[in-house]
């Protein structure tokens, strides 16, 4: 399986969350993991927020950021081209997605035709993928 992870499925691989076990299972089950390039920035922002909220300390942040670099080395990373951004814009309007969720959606749909499976916990993103006929793994279930 080609697993298309969004940020909500990456962060639990780096810090303990209720969905960590499901994310780890999806990661291990994938022959290949595909992410949108924006996932890199979103993950760093989410980890920094976890530190600001007291969920992890400075060392935990450093460890998680190093862990993220190891993950990226094992991922296929899709750049945000003008064409992909335009597709994301259409998906944002059609499905009421936030900007980066629309980018994750468009990125996943590129992989749908080659066996891609969307992996996320964001309800709107999962619903958009399903509406487009993409199989999904809902990390919250």
PDB file of C-alpha atoms in Angstrom:
ATOM      1  CA  UNK A   1       0.000   0.000   0.000  1.00  0.00           C
ATOM      2  CA  UNK A   2       1.066   3.567  -0.694  1.00  0.00           C
ATOM      3  CA  UNK A   3       0.018   5.508   2.404  1.00  0.00           C
ATOM      4  CA  UNK A   4      -0.617   9.225   1.967  1.00  0.00           C
ATOM      5  CA  UNK A   5      -0.146  10.679   5.450  1.00  0.00           C
ATOM      6  CA  UNK A   6      -1.332  14.126   6.444  1.00  0.00           C
ATOM      7  CA  UNK A   7       0.156  15.988   9.397  1.00  0.00           C
ATOM      8  CA  UNK A   8      -2.424  14.642  11.848  1.00  0.00           C
ATOM      9  CA  UNK A   9      -1.050  11.158  11.163  1.00  0.00           C
ATOM     10  CA  UNK A  10       2.634  12.169  11.266  1.00  0.00           C
ATOM     11  CA  UNK A  11       2.754  14.037  14.591  1.00  0.00           C
ATOM     12  CA  UNK A  12       1.570  10.992  16.606  1.00  0.00           C
ATOM     13  CA  UNK A  13       4.603   9.122  15.262  1.00  0.00           C
ATOM     14  CA  UNK A  14       6.791  11.700  16.985  1.00  0.00           C
ATOM     15  CA  UNK A  15       4.994  12.467  20.262  1.00  0.00           C
ATOM     16  CA  UNK A  16       2.686  10.218  22.248  1.00  0.00           C
ATOM     17  CA  UNK A  17      -0.962  10.804  21.399  1.00  0.00           C
ATOM     18  CA  UNK A  18      -4.107   8.663  21.622  1.00  0.00           C
ATOM     19  CA  UNK A  19      -3.746   7.877  17.902  1.00  0.00           C
ATOM     20  CA  UNK A  20      -0.039   6.956  18.002  1.00  0.00           C
ATOM     21  CA  UNK A  21      -0.563   3.177  17.838  1.00  0.00           C
ATOM     22  CA  UNK A  22      -2.873   3.433  14.817  1.00  0.00           C
ATOM     23  CA  UNK A  23      -0.448   5.766  13.037  1.00  0.00           C
ATOM     24  CA  UNK A  24       2.456   3.413  13.730  1.00  0.00           C
ATOM     25  CA  UNK A  25       0.464   0.466  12.362  1.00  0.00           C
ATOM     26  CA  UNK A  26      -0.393   2.382   9.179  1.00  0.00           C
ATOM     27  CA  UNK A  27       3.257   3.452   8.805  1.00  0.00           C
ATOM     28  CA  UNK A  28       4.557  -0.111   9.238  1.00  0.00           C
ATOM     29  CA  UNK A  29       1.920  -1.511   6.873  1.00  0.00           C
ATOM     30  CA  UNK A  30       2.843   0.846   4.047  1.00  0.00           C
ATOM     31  CA  UNK A  31       5.176  -0.188   1.264  1.00  0.00           C
ATOM     32  CA  UNK A  32       5.718   3.530   0.676  1.00  0.00           C
ATOM     33  CA  UNK A  33       4.673   6.700   2.506  1.00  0.00           C
ATOM     34  CA  UNK A  34       3.815   9.810   0.536  1.00  0.00           C
ATOM     35  CA  UNK A  35       3.410  13.309   2.013  1.00  0.00           C
ATOM     36  CA  UNK A  36       2.824  16.820   0.750  1.00  0.00           C
ATOM     37  CA  UNK A  37       5.855  19.071   1.223  1.00  0.00           C
ATOM     38  CA  UNK A  38       3.767  21.360   3.447  1.00  0.00           C
ATOM     39  CA  UNK A  39       3.663  18.486   5.954  1.00  0.00           C
ATOM     40  CA  UNK A  40       7.255  19.288   6.881  1.00  0.00           C
ATOM     41  CA  UNK A  41       6.404  22.847   7.965  1.00  0.00           C
ATOM     42  CA  UNK A  42       3.085  21.843   9.532  1.00  0.00           C
ATOM     43  CA  UNK A  43       4.770  19.127  11.583  1.00  0.00           C
ATOM     44  CA  UNK A  44       7.419  21.509  12.922  1.00  0.00           C
ATOM     45  CA  UNK A  45       4.704  24.031  13.808  1.00  0.00           C
ATOM     46  CA  UNK A  46       2.626  21.369  15.588  1.00  0.00           C
ATOM     47  CA  UNK A  47       5.640  20.166  17.558  1.00  0.00           C
ATOM     48  CA  UNK A  48       6.563  23.731  18.563  1.00  0.00           C
ATOM     49  CA  UNK A  49       2.978  24.267  19.697  1.00  0.00           C
ATOM     50  CA  UNK A  50       3.160  21.066  21.761  1.00  0.00           C
ATOM     51  CA  UNK A  51       6.175  22.540  23.542  1.00  0.00           C
ATOM     52  CA  UNK A  52       4.448  25.892  24.114  1.00  0.00           C
ATOM     53  CA  UNK A  53       1.478  24.021  25.598  1.00  0.00           C
ATOM     54  CA  UNK A  54       3.757  22.067  27.939  1.00  0.00           C
ATOM     55  CA  UNK A  55       3.123  18.669  26.330  1.00  0.00           C
ATOM     56  CA  UNK A  56       6.832  18.288  25.555  1.00  0.00           C
ATOM     57  CA  UNK A  57       9.911  20.125  26.800  1.00  0.00           C
ATOM     58  CA  UNK A  58      12.760  21.634  24.746  1.00  0.00           C
ATOM     59  CA  UNK A  59      14.608  18.320  24.625  1.00  0.00           C
ATOM     60  CA  UNK A  60      11.408  16.572  23.556  1.00  0.00           C
ATOM     61  CA  UNK A  61      11.026  19.126  20.769  1.00  0.00           C
ATOM     62  CA  UNK A  62      14.594  18.554  19.588  1.00  0.00           C
ATOM     63  CA  UNK A  63      14.107  14.779  19.693  1.00  0.00           C
ATOM     64  CA  UNK A  64      10.820  15.016  17.788  1.00  0.00           C
ATOM     65  CA  UNK A  65      12.316  17.296  15.125  1.00  0.00           C
ATOM     66  CA  UNK A  66      15.209  14.854  14.635  1.00  0.00           C
ATOM     67  CA  UNK A  67      12.674  12.038  14.438  1.00  0.00           C
ATOM     68  CA  UNK A  68      10.780  13.991  11.799  1.00  0.00           C
ATOM     69  CA  UNK A  69      13.937  14.275   9.700  1.00  0.00           C
ATOM     70  CA  UNK A  70      14.302  10.493   9.851  1.00  0.00           C
ATOM     71  CA  UNK A  71      10.683  10.123   8.718  1.00  0.00           C
ATOM     72  CA  UNK A  72      11.128  12.539   5.800  1.00  0.00           C
ATOM     73  CA  UNK A  73      14.121  10.508   4.623  1.00  0.00           C
ATOM     74  CA  UNK A  74      11.780   7.516   4.256  1.00  0.00           C
ATOM     75  CA  UNK A  75       8.952   9.422   2.523  1.00  0.00           C
ATOM     76  CA  UNK A  76       8.169  10.392  -1.004  1.00  0.00           C
ATOM     77  CA  UNK A  77       7.621  14.165  -0.721  1.00  0.00           C
ATOM     78  CA  UNK A  78       5.334  15.909  -3.193  1.00  0.00           C
ATOM     79  CA  UNK A  79       6.243  19.548  -3.913  1.00  0.00           C
ATOM     80  CA  UNK A  80       3.516  22.164  -4.168  1.00  0.00           C
ATOM     81  CA  UNK A  81       3.408  22.958  -7.867  1.00  0.00           C
ATOM     82  CA  UNK A  82       1.134  25.594  -9.371  1.00  0.00           C
ATOM     83  CA  UNK A  83      -1.008  22.807 -10.843  1.00  0.00           C
ATOM     84  CA  UNK A  84      -1.370  21.067  -7.472  1.00  0.00           C
ATOM     85  CA  UNK A  85      -2.178  24.394  -5.787  1.00  0.00           C
ATOM     86  CA  UNK A  86      -4.941  25.046  -8.318  1.00  0.00           C
ATOM     87  CA  UNK A  87      -6.382  21.578  -7.725  1.00  0.00           C
ATOM     88  CA  UNK A  88      -6.200  22.208  -3.973  1.00  0.00           C
ATOM     89  CA  UNK A  89      -8.061  25.496  -4.441  1.00  0.00           C
ATOM     90  CA  UNK A  90     -10.905  23.700  -6.202  1.00  0.00           C
ATOM     91  CA  UNK A  91     -11.025  21.040  -3.479  1.00  0.00           C
ATOM     92  CA  UNK A  92     -11.054  23.713  -0.759  1.00  0.00           C
ATOM     93  CA  UNK A  93     -14.142  25.281  -2.292  1.00  0.00           C
ATOM     94  CA  UNK A  94     -15.883  21.989  -3.123  1.00  0.00           C
ATOM     95  CA  UNK A  95     -15.332  20.377   0.274  1.00  0.00           C
ATOM     96  CA  UNK A  96     -14.938  23.309   2.667  1.00  0.00           C
ATOM     97  CA  UNK A  97     -11.327  22.390   3.406  1.00  0.00           C
ATOM     98  CA  UNK A  98      -8.755  24.608   5.086  1.00  0.00           C
ATOM     99  CA  UNK A  99      -5.819  25.551   2.874  1.00  0.00           C
ATOM    100  CA  UNK A 100      -3.256  22.956   3.919  1.00  0.00           C
ATOM    101  CA  UNK A 101      -5.934  20.253   4.194  1.00  0.00           C
ATOM    102  CA  UNK A 102      -6.833  20.994   0.578  1.00  0.00           C
ATOM    103  CA  UNK A 103      -3.155  20.551  -0.352  1.00  0.00           C
ATOM    104  CA  UNK A 104      -3.060  17.210   1.507  1.00  0.00           C
ATOM    105  CA  UNK A 105      -6.252  16.201  -0.302  1.00  0.00           C
ATOM    106  CA  UNK A 106      -4.899  17.091  -3.745  1.00  0.00           C
ATOM    107  CA  UNK A 107      -1.596  15.363  -3.003  1.00  0.00           C
ATOM    108  CA  UNK A 108      -3.377  12.211  -1.897  1.00  0.00           C
ATOM    109  CA  UNK A 109      -5.602  12.181  -4.961  1.00  0.00           C
ATOM    110  CA  UNK A 110      -2.536  12.183  -7.207  1.00  0.00           C
ATOM    111  CA  UNK A 111      -1.603   8.882  -5.541  1.00  0.00           C
ATOM    112  CA  UNK A 112      -5.143   7.433  -5.581  1.00  0.00           C
ATOM    113  CA  UNK A 113      -4.779   6.046  -9.089  1.00  0.00           C
ATOM    114  CA  UNK A 114      -1.674   4.046  -8.138  1.00  0.00           C
ATOM    115  CA  UNK A 115      -3.145   2.478  -5.015  1.00  0.00           C
ATOM    116  CA  UNK A 116      -2.795   5.348  -2.580  1.00  0.00           C
ATOM    117  CA  UNK A 117      -4.651   5.205   0.737  1.00  0.00           C
ATOM    118  CA  UNK A 118      -5.252   8.417   2.695  1.00  0.00           C
ATOM    119  CA  UNK A 119      -4.172   8.324   6.347  1.00  0.00           C
ATOM    120  CA  UNK A 120      -5.484  11.132   8.544  1.00  0.00           C
ATOM    121  CA  UNK A 121      -7.538  12.098  11.539  1.00  0.00           C
ATOM    122  CA  UNK A 122      -9.096  15.243  10.106  1.00  0.00           C
ATOM    123  CA  UNK A 123     -12.779  14.564   9.402  1.00  0.00           C
ATOM    124  CA  UNK A 124     -13.179  17.044   6.521  1.00  0.00           C
ATOM    125  CA  UNK A 125     -10.078  15.732   4.749  1.00  0.00           C
ATOM    126  CA  UNK A 126     -11.165  12.119   5.181  1.00  0.00           C
ATOM    127  CA  UNK A 127     -14.634  12.970   3.858  1.00  0.00           C
ATOM    128  CA  UNK A 128     -13.159  14.729   0.809  1.00  0.00           C
ATOM    129  CA  UNK A 129     -10.918  11.768   0.017  1.00  0.00           C
ATOM    130  CA  UNK A 130     -13.855   9.375   0.407  1.00  0.00           C
ATOM    131  CA  UNK A 131     -16.033  11.540  -1.864  1.00  0.00           C
ATOM    132  CA  UNK A 132     -13.316  11.287  -4.520  1.00  0.00           C
ATOM    133  CA  UNK A 133     -13.245   7.501  -4.214  1.00  0.00           C
ATOM    134  CA  UNK A 134      -9.992   7.244  -2.293  1.00  0.00           C
ATOM    135  CA  UNK A 135      -9.687   4.544   0.358  1.00  0.00           C
ATOM    136  CA  UNK A 136      -8.814   5.954   3.779  1.00  0.00           C
ATOM    137  CA  UNK A 137      -7.508   4.980   7.183  1.00  0.00           C
ATOM    138  CA  UNK A 138      -9.140   7.089   9.885  1.00  0.00           C
ATOM    139  CA  UNK A 139      -6.593   7.197  12.706  1.00  0.00           C
ATOM    140  CA  UNK A 140      -9.279   8.221  15.199  1.00  0.00           C
ATOM    141  CA  UNK A 141     -11.144   4.882  14.900  1.00  0.00           C
TER     142      UNK A 141
END
